[in-house]
Amino acid sequence: ASGPVLVFLDCYTTWCGPCKNMAEKIFPQKAAGDYFNSKFVNIKIDMEKGEGLDISKYYGIRAYPTFLILDPKGKELGRIEGGGYLEPFIQRVEKVLENLKK
């Protein structure tokens, strides 16, 4: 394995409560790190600053947080809107990955 090729893009804004919850409580958990770092290149971008403005427009982001799963060329393979507890969140990510295998 050459490591993760899929990109997990966290589209957030500074004022979004659920975004803060994910950043402060969910993603720092060891289980989250183990899971996401083994499967993805993880990127977090503020949708209201700099390149985030273009990214938001390009992917049509309308809710925060939105998490995009992208191939290495930036093609959207799946998206998850909203955060939540770690276990159900990982299950939602897994569902996207399973659909890719079909």
mmCIF file with all atom_site columns, C-alpha atoms in Angstrom:
data_model
loop_
_atom_site.group_PDB
_atom_site.id
_atom_site.type_symbol
_atom_site.label_atom_id
_atom_site.label_alt_id
_atom_site.label_comp_id
_atom_site.label_asym_id
_atom_site.label_entity_id
_atom_site.label_seq_id
_atom_site.pdbx_PDB_ins_code
_atom_site.Cartn_x
_atom_site.Cartn_y
_atom_site.Cartn_z
_atom_site.occupancy
_atom_site.B_iso_or_equiv
_atom_site.pdbx_formal_charge
_atom_site.auth_seq_id
_atom_site.auth_comp_id
_atom_site.auth_asym_id
_atom_site.auth_atom_id
_atom_site.pdbx_PDB_model_num
ATOM 1   C CA . ALA A 1 1   ? 0.000   0.000  0.000  1.00 0.00 ? 1   ALA A CA 1
ATOM 2   C CA . SER A 1 2   ? 1.369   3.374  -0.989 1.00 0.00 ? 2   SER A CA 1
ATOM 3   C CA . GLY A 1 3   ? -0.751  5.143  1.604  1.00 0.00 ? 3   GLY A CA 1
ATOM 4   C CA . PRO A 1 4   ? -4.023  6.990  1.186  1.00 0.00 ? 4   PRO A CA 1
ATOM 5   C CA . VAL A 1 5   ? -4.921  8.442  -2.178 1.00 0.00 ? 5   VAL A CA 1
ATOM 6   C CA . LEU A 1 6   ? -8.386  9.702  -1.330 1.00 0.00 ? 6   LEU A CA 1
ATOM 7   C CA . VAL A 1 7   ? -8.758  13.194 0.038  1.00 0.00 ? 7   VAL A CA 1
ATOM 8   C CA . PHE A 1 8   ? -11.079 13.986 2.937  1.00 0.00 ? 8   PHE A CA 1
ATOM 9   C CA . LEU A 1 9   ? -11.896 17.682 2.747  1.00 0.00 ? 9   LEU A CA 1
ATOM 10  C CA . ASP A 1 10  ? -13.441 19.339 5.777  1.00 0.00 ? 10  ASP A CA 1
ATOM 11  C CA . CYS A 1 11  ? -15.388 22.367 4.490  1.00 0.00 ? 11  CYS A CA 1
ATOM 12  C CA . TYR A 1 12  ? -15.994 24.557 7.513  1.00 0.00 ? 12  TYR A CA 1
ATOM 13  C CA . THR A 1 13  ? -16.642 28.141 8.583  1.00 0.00 ? 13  THR A CA 1
ATOM 14  C CA . THR A 1 14  ? -15.454 29.887 11.735 1.00 0.00 ? 14  THR A CA 1
ATOM 15  C CA . TRP A 1 15  ? -18.998 30.609 12.991 1.00 0.00 ? 15  TRP A CA 1
ATOM 16  C CA . CYS A 1 16  ? -20.427 27.113 12.532 1.00 0.00 ? 16  CYS A CA 1
ATOM 17  C CA . GLY A 1 17  ? -21.095 25.394 15.867 1.00 0.00 ? 17  GLY A CA 1
ATOM 18  C CA . PRO A 1 18  ? -21.109 21.810 14.564 1.00 0.00 ? 18  PRO A CA 1
ATOM 19  C CA . CYS A 1 19  ? -17.835 22.556 12.720 1.00 0.00 ? 19  CYS A CA 1
ATOM 20  C CA . LYS A 1 20  ? -16.221 23.606 16.007 1.00 0.00 ? 20  LYS A CA 1
ATOM 21  C CA . ASN A 1 21  ? -17.587 20.506 17.708 1.00 0.00 ? 21  ASN A CA 1
ATOM 22  C CA . MET A 1 22  ? -16.006 18.260 15.073 1.00 0.00 ? 22  MET A CA 1
ATOM 23  C CA . ALA A 1 23  ? -12.675 20.124 15.260 1.00 0.00 ? 23  ALA A CA 1
ATOM 24  C CA . GLU A 1 24  ? -12.509 20.266 19.065 1.00 0.00 ? 24  GLU A CA 1
ATOM 25  C CA . LYS A 1 25  ? -14.227 17.085 20.229 1.00 0.00 ? 25  LYS A CA 1
ATOM 26  C CA . ILE A 1 26  ? -14.520 14.541 17.440 1.00 0.00 ? 26  ILE A CA 1
ATOM 27  C CA . PHE A 1 27  ? -11.440 14.657 15.210 1.00 0.00 ? 27  PHE A CA 1
ATOM 28  C CA . PRO A 1 28  ? -8.892  14.873 18.082 1.00 0.00 ? 28  PRO A CA 1
ATOM 29  C CA . GLN A 1 29  ? -10.042 11.463 19.349 1.00 0.00 ? 29  GLN A CA 1
ATOM 30  C CA . LYS A 1 30  ? -7.427  8.768  18.804 1.00 0.00 ? 30  LYS A CA 1
ATOM 31  C CA . ALA A 1 31  ? -9.937  6.524  17.014 1.00 0.00 ? 31  ALA A CA 1
ATOM 32  C CA . ALA A 1 32  ? -10.703 9.365  14.592 1.00 0.00 ? 32  ALA A CA 1
ATOM 33  C CA . GLY A 1 33  ? -7.014  9.954  13.907 1.00 0.00 ? 33  GLY A CA 1
ATOM 34  C CA . ASP A 1 34  ? -6.355  6.258  13.366 1.00 0.00 ? 34  ASP A CA 1
ATOM 35  C CA . TYR A 1 35  ? -9.279  5.920  10.984 1.00 0.00 ? 35  TYR A CA 1
ATOM 36  C CA . PHE A 1 36  ? -8.954  9.083  8.912  1.00 0.00 ? 36  PHE A CA 1
ATOM 37  C CA . ASN A 1 37  ? -5.157  9.127  8.720  1.00 0.00 ? 37  ASN A CA 1
ATOM 38  C CA . SER A 1 38  ? -5.054  5.536  7.494  1.00 0.00 ? 38  SER A CA 1
ATOM 39  C CA . LYS A 1 39  ? -7.591  6.145  4.722  1.00 0.00 ? 39  LYS A CA 1
ATOM 40  C CA . PHE A 1 40  ? -7.283  9.761  3.613  1.00 0.00 ? 40  PHE A CA 1
ATOM 41  C CA . VAL A 1 41  ? -5.152  12.775 3.061  1.00 0.00 ? 41  VAL A CA 1
ATOM 42  C CA . ASN A 1 42  ? -7.032  15.116 5.401  1.00 0.00 ? 42  ASN A CA 1
ATOM 43  C CA . ILE A 1 43  ? -7.498  18.771 4.535  1.00 0.00 ? 43  ILE A CA 1
ATOM 44  C CA . LYS A 1 44  ? -9.497  21.425 6.338  1.00 0.00 ? 44  LYS A CA 1
ATOM 45  C CA . ILE A 1 45  ? -10.413 24.663 4.576  1.00 0.00 ? 45  ILE A CA 1
ATOM 46  C CA . ASP A 1 46  ? -12.379 27.706 5.714  1.00 0.00 ? 46  ASP A CA 1
ATOM 47  C CA . MET A 1 47  ? -15.021 28.206 3.023  1.00 0.00 ? 47  MET A CA 1
ATOM 48  C CA . GLU A 1 48  ? -15.120 31.959 3.567  1.00 0.00 ? 48  GLU A CA 1
ATOM 49  C CA . LYS A 1 49  ? -11.449 32.741 3.042  1.00 0.00 ? 49  LYS A CA 1
ATOM 50  C CA . GLY A 1 50  ? -9.031  32.580 0.129  1.00 0.00 ? 50  GLY A CA 1
ATOM 51  C CA . GLU A 1 51  ? -9.242  29.382 -1.904 1.00 0.00 ? 51  GLU A CA 1
ATOM 52  C CA . GLY A 1 52  ? -12.196 28.259 0.207  1.00 0.00 ? 52  GLY A CA 1
ATOM 53  C CA . LEU A 1 53  ? -14.435 30.697 -1.667 1.00 0.00 ? 53  LEU A CA 1
ATOM 54  C CA . ASP A 1 54  ? -13.629 29.013 -4.989 1.00 0.00 ? 54  ASP A CA 1
ATOM 55  C CA . ILE A 1 55  ? -13.860 25.516 -3.538 1.00 0.00 ? 55  ILE A CA 1
ATOM 56  C CA . SER A 1 56  ? -17.242 26.285 -2.010 1.00 0.00 ? 56  SER A CA 1
ATOM 57  C CA . LYS A 1 57  ? -18.526 27.525 -5.347 1.00 0.00 ? 57  LYS A CA 1
ATOM 58  C CA . TYR A 1 58  ? -16.987 24.666 -7.348 1.00 0.00 ? 58  TYR A CA 1
ATOM 59  C CA . TYR A 1 59  ? -18.508 21.917 -5.205 1.00 0.00 ? 59  TYR A CA 1
ATOM 60  C CA . GLY A 1 60  ? -21.708 23.797 -4.391 1.00 0.00 ? 60  GLY A CA 1
ATOM 61  C CA . ILE A 1 61  ? -21.301 23.684 -0.639 1.00 0.00 ? 61  ILE A CA 1
ATOM 62  C CA . ARG A 1 62  ? -24.507 24.905 1.013  1.00 0.00 ? 62  ARG A CA 1
ATOM 63  C CA . ALA A 1 63  ? -24.343 23.483 4.534  1.00 0.00 ? 63  ALA A CA 1
ATOM 64  C CA . TYR A 1 64  ? -21.647 23.380 7.172  1.00 0.00 ? 64  TYR A CA 1
ATOM 65  C CA . PRO A 1 65  ? -19.874 21.308 7.937  1.00 0.00 ? 65  PRO A CA 1
ATOM 66  C CA . THR A 1 66  ? -19.732 19.449 4.640  1.00 0.00 ? 66  THR A CA 1
ATOM 67  C CA . PHE A 1 67  ? -17.116 16.752 4.238  1.00 0.00 ? 67  PHE A CA 1
ATOM 68  C CA . LEU A 1 68  ? -16.082 15.828 0.716  1.00 0.00 ? 68  LEU A CA 1
ATOM 69  C CA . ILE A 1 69  ? -14.385 12.625 -0.305 1.00 0.00 ? 69  ILE A CA 1
ATOM 70  C CA . LEU A 1 70  ? -12.332 13.344 -3.400 1.00 0.00 ? 70  LEU A CA 1
ATOM 71  C CA . ASP A 1 71  ? -10.099 11.375 -5.692 1.00 0.00 ? 71  ASP A CA 1
ATOM 72  C CA . PRO A 1 72  ? -6.523  12.640 -6.197 1.00 0.00 ? 72  PRO A CA 1
ATOM 73  C CA . LYS A 1 73  ? -7.662  14.803 -9.116 1.00 0.00 ? 73  LYS A CA 1
ATOM 74  C CA . GLY A 1 74  ? -10.332 16.504 -6.999 1.00 0.00 ? 74  GLY A CA 1
ATOM 75  C CA . LYS A 1 75  ? -13.338 14.664 -8.431 1.00 0.00 ? 75  LYS A CA 1
ATOM 76  C CA . GLU A 1 76  ? -16.081 14.357 -5.837 1.00 0.00 ? 76  GLU A CA 1
ATOM 77  C CA . LEU A 1 77  ? -16.759 10.737 -4.895 1.00 0.00 ? 77  LEU A CA 1
ATOM 78  C CA . GLY A 1 78  ? -19.104 11.434 -2.036 1.00 0.00 ? 78  GLY A CA 1
ATOM 79  C CA . ARG A 1 79  ? -20.132 13.972 0.565  1.00 0.00 ? 79  ARG A CA 1
ATOM 80  C CA . ILE A 1 80  ? -21.362 13.989 4.111  1.00 0.00 ? 80  ILE A CA 1
ATOM 81  C CA . GLU A 1 81  ? -23.285 16.971 5.430  1.00 0.00 ? 81  GLU A CA 1
ATOM 82  C CA . GLY A 1 82  ? -23.287 17.689 9.140  1.00 0.00 ? 82  GLY A CA 1
ATOM 83  C CA . GLY A 1 83  ? -21.177 16.253 11.896 1.00 0.00 ? 83  GLY A CA 1
ATOM 84  C CA . GLY A 1 84  ? -22.102 14.142 14.872 1.00 0.00 ? 84  GLY A CA 1
ATOM 85  C CA . TYR A 1 85  ? -20.630 11.535 17.150 1.00 0.00 ? 85  TYR A CA 1
ATOM 86  C CA . LEU A 1 86  ? -17.565 9.696  15.928 1.00 0.00 ? 86  LEU A CA 1
ATOM 87  C CA . GLU A 1 87  ? -19.010 6.187  15.476 1.00 0.00 ? 87  GLU A CA 1
ATOM 88  C CA . PRO A 1 88  ? -22.039 7.128  13.345 1.00 0.00 ? 88  PRO A CA 1
ATOM 89  C CA . PHE A 1 89  ? -19.895 9.631  11.453 1.00 0.00 ? 89  PHE A CA 1
ATOM 90  C CA . ILE A 1 90  ? -17.356 6.947  10.542 1.00 0.00 ? 90  ILE A CA 1
ATOM 91  C CA . GLN A 1 91  ? -20.231 4.691  9.488  1.00 0.00 ? 91  GLN A CA 1
ATOM 92  C CA . ARG A 1 92  ? -21.428 7.386  7.089  1.00 0.00 ? 92  ARG A CA 1
ATOM 93  C CA . VAL A 1 93  ? -17.919 7.671  5.647  1.00 0.00 ? 93  VAL A CA 1
ATOM 94  C CA . GLU A 1 94  ? -17.706 3.876  5.335  1.00 0.00 ? 94  GLU A CA 1
ATOM 95  C CA . LYS A 1 95  ? -21.000 3.835  3.423  1.00 0.00 ? 95  LYS A CA 1
ATOM 96  C CA . VAL A 1 96  ? -19.542 6.253  0.864  1.00 0.00 ? 96  VAL A CA 1
ATOM 97  C CA . LEU A 1 97  ? -16.420 4.090  0.532  1.00 0.00 ? 97  LEU A CA 1
ATOM 98  C CA . GLU A 1 98  ? -18.479 0.903  0.129  1.00 0.00 ? 98  GLU A CA 1
ATOM 99  C CA . ASN A 1 99  ? -20.500 2.524  -2.664 1.00 0.00 ? 99  ASN A CA 1
ATOM 100 C CA . LEU A 1 100 ? -17.262 3.339  -4.475 1.00 0.00 ? 100 LEU A CA 1
ATOM 101 C CA . LYS A 1 101 ? -16.375 -0.351 -4.614 1.00 0.00 ? 101 LYS A CA 1
ATOM 102 C CA . LYS A 1 102 ? -19.633 -1.243 -6.371 1.00 0.00 ? 102 LYS A CA 1
#
